[in-house]
Coordinates of C-alpha atoms in Angstrom, one line a residue:
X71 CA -22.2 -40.1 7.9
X72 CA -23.8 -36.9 7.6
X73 CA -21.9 -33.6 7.1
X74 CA -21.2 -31.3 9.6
X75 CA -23.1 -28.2 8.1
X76 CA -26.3 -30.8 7.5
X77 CA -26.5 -31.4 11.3
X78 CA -26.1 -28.0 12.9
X79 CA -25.4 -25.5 10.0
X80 CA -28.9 -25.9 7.9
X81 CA -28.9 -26.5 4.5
X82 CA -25.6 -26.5 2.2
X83 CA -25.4 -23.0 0.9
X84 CA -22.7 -21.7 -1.8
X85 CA -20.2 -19.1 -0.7
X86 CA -17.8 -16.7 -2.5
X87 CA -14.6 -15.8 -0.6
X88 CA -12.3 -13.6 -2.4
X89 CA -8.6 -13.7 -1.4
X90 CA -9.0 -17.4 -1.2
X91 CA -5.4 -17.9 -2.1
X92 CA -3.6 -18.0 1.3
X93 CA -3.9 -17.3 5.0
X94 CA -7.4 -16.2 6.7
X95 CA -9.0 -17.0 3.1
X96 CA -7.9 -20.2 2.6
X97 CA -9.1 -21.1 6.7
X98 CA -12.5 -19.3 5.3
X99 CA -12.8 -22.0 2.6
X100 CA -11.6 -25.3 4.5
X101 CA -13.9 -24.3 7.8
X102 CA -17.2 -23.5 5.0
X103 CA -16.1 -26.4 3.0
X104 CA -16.4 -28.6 6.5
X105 CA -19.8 -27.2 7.1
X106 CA -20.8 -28.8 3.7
X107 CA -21.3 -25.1 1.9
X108 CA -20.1 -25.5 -2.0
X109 CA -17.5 -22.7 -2.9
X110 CA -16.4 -20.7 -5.1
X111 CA -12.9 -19.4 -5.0
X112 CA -11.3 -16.2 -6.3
X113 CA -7.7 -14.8 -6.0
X114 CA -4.9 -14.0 -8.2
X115 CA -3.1 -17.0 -7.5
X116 CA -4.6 -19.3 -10.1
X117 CA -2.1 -22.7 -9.0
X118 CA -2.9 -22.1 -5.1
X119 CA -6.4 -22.1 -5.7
X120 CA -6.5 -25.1 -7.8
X121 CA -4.4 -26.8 -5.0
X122 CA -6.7 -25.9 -2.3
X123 CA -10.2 -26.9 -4.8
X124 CA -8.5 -30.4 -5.2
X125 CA -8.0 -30.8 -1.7
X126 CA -11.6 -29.4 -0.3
X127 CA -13.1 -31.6 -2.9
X128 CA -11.3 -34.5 -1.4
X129 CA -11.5 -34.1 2.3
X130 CA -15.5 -32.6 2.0
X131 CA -17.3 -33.9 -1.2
X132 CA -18.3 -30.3 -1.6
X133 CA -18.5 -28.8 -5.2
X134 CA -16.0 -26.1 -5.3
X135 CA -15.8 -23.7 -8.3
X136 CA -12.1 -21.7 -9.0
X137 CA -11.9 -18.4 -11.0
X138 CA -8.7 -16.5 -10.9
X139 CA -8.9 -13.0 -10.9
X140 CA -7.7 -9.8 -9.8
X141 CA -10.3 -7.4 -7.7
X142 CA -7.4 -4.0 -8.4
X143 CA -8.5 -4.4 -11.7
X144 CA -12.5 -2.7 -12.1
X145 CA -13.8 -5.0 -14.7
X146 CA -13.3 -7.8 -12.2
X147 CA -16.5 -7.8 -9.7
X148 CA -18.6 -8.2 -12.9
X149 CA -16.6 -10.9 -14.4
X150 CA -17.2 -12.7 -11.3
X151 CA -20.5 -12.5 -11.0
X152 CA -21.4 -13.5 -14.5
X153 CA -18.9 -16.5 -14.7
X154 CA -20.9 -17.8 -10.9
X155 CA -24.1 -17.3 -13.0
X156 CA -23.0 -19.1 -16.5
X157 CA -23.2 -22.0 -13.8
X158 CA -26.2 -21.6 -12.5
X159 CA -25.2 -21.2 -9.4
X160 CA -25.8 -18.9 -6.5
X161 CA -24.3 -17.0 -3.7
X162 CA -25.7 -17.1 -0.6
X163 CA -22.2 -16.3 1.6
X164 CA -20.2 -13.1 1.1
X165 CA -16.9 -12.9 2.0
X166 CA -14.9 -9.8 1.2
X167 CA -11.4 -10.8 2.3
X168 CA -8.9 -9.9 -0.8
X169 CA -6.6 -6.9 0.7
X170 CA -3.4 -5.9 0.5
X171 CA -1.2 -3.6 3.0
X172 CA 1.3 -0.7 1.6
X173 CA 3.5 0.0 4.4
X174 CA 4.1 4.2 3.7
X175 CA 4.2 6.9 5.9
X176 CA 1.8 9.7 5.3
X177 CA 4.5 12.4 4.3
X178 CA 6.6 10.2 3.1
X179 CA 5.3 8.8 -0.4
X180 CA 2.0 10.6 -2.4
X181 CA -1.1 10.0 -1.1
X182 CA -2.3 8.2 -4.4
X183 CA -0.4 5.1 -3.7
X184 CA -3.6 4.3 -1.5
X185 CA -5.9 4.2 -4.8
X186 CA -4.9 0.2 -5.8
X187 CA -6.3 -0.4 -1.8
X188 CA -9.2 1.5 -2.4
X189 CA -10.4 -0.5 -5.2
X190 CA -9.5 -3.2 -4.1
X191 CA -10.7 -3.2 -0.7
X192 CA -13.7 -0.6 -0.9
X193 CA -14.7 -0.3 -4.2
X194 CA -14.7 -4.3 -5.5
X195 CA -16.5 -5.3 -2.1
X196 CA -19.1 -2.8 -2.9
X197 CA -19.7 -3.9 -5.8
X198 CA -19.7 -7.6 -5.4
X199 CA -22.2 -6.8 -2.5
X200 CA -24.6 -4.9 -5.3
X201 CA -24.5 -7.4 -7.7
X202 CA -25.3 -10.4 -4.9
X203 CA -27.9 -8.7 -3.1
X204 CA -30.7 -8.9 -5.0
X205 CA -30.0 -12.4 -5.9
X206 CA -29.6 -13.5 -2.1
X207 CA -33.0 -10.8 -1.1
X208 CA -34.9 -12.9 -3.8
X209 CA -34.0 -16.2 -1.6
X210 CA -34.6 -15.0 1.8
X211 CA -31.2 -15.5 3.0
X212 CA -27.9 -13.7 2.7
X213 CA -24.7 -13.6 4.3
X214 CA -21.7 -11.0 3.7
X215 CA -18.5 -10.0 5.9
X216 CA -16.0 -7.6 5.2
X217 CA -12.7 -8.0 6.0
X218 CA -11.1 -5.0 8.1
X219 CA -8.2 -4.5 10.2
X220 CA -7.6 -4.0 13.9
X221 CA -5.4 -1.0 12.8
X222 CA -8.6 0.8 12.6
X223 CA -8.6 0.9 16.2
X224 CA -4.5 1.9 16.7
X225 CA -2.4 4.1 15.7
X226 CA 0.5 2.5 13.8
X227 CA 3.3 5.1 11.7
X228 CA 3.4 3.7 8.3
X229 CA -0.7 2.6 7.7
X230 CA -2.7 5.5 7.2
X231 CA -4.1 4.7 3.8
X232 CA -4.4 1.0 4.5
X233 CA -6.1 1.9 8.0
X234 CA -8.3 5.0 6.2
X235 CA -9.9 2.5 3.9
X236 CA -10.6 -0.2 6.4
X237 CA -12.5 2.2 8.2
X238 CA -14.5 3.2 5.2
X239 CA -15.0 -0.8 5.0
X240 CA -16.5 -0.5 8.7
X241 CA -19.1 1.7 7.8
X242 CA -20.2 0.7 4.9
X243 CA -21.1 -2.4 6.8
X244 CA -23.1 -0.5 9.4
X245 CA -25.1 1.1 6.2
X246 CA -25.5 -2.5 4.0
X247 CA -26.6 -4.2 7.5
X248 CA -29.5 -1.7 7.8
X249 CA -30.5 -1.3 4.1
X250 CA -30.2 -5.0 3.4
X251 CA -31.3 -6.4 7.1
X252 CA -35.0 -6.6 6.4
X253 CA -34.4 -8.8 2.8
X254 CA -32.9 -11.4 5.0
X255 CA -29.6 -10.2 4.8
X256 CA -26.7 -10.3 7.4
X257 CA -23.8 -7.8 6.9
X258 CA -21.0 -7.9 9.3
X259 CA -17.3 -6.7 10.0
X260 CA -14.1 -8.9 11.0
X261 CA -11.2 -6.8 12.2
X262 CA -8.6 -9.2 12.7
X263 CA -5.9 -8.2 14.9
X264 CA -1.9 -9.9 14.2
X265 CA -2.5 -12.8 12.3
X266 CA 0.6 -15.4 11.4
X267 CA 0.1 -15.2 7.3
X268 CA 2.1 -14.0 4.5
X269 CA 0.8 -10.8 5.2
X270 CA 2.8 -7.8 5.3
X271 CA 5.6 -10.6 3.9
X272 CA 4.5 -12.6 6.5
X273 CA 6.5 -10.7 9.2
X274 CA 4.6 -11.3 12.3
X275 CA 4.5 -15.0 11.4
X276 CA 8.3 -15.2 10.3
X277 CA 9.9 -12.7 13.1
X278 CA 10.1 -13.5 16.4
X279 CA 10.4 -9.9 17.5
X280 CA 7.6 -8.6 16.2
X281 CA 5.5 -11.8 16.9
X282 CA 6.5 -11.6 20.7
X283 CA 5.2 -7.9 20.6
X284 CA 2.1 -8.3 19.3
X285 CA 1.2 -11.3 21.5
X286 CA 1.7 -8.9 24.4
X287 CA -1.0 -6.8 23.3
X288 CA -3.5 -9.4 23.3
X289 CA -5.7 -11.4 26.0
X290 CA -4.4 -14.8 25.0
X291 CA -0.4 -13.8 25.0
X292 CA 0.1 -15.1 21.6
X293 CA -0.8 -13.6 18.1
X294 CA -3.8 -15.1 15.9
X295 CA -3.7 -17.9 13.6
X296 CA -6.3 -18.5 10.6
X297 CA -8.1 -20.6 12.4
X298 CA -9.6 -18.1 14.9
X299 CA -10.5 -15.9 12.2
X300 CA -11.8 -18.7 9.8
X301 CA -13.9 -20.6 13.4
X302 CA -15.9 -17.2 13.7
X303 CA -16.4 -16.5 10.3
X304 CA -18.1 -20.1 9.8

């Protein structure tokens, strides 16, 4: 029987999801993986990844490529790239979702703690997005989304850095979506509200509290699962 992605997706294309490890990411690769795109998979979390790699290979028949890494670290993006291109393969699909939240209050540790979450979640998307763009312009076809946060749009004590640099995520999509729009590129934003992952040490999964607070914020009356996030991304 034909895939899924061959009958109302187009052709298979390959995708890169950073943060592949857990959560949102891993509902990234299993929904793509279902469309019949091939993947390759990054996060620090070298054993999760293989896990996950074994299983999409199973379920899908989809070729599935595993590189652990950390994106804090500057030398990363590059390594990426060139280890994707050692195999001759290419990346169509973007998808900046590595992040990580320091809960801190503004006065109340130095304002440098936010540099890790600037590289990691400015700095190594940026730069993945440079060194894919020309490769996916070349094709006609190109696909990135950037991971922010619904904090951008609240005020919550205790997330101004994480908040500051999702924002900065937000309009650097605005910019790459006009620059790149014309080479056949699409650049988006995702700003996932509560989500039940190991986020945050996977409190608004893992306490009822805080899960029953969040879900009466939202339309539905219950907090987001990776599957909503993962369905639109797809």
């Amino acid at each position: 029987m034909p895939k899924t992605g061959s009958q109302s997706h187009g052709e298979p294309r390959s995708a890169l999801i950073t943060g592949a490890s857990s959560g949102i990411g891993t509902a990234f690769a299993e929904l793509l993986a279902a469309h019949g795109h091939n993947l390759v998979l990054t996060a620090r979390r070298a054993d999760r990844l293989e896990q996950l790699a074994t299983e999409l290979r199973a379920r899908h028949g989809v070729t599935v490529q595993v590189l652990a890494a950390d994106l804090a670290d500057p030398k990363t993006p590059e390594w990426l790239v060139t280890q994707i291109a050692e195999t001759g393969a290419a990346v169509d699909i973007l998808i900046n979702n590595a992040g990580y939240c320091g809960n801190h209050t503004f006065v109340g540790a130095p304002w440098d703690t936010s540099a890790g979450e600037l590289q990691l979640m400015v700095t190594a998307p940026t730069e993945l997005a440079h060194r894919v763009a020309a490769g996916m312009a070349q094709r006609g076809y190109g696909r990135i989304v950037n991971l922010s946060s619904g904090l951008t749009r609240v005020s919550y004590p205790g997330f101004a850095a994480y908040s500051a640099v999702k924002g900065a995520v937000e309009v650097l999509s605005i910019y790459l979506a006009k620059e790149l729009g014309a080479r056949g590129i699409a650049v988006n934003t995702v700003a996932p509200g509560a989500i039940e992952t190991d986020f945050l040490g996977g409190a608004v999964r893992d306490m009822p509290d805080l899960n029953k607070v969040f879900a009466q914020m939202t339309a539905l009356g219950r907090v987001g699962v990776p599957d909503d996030i993962g369905r639109m991304i797809a």
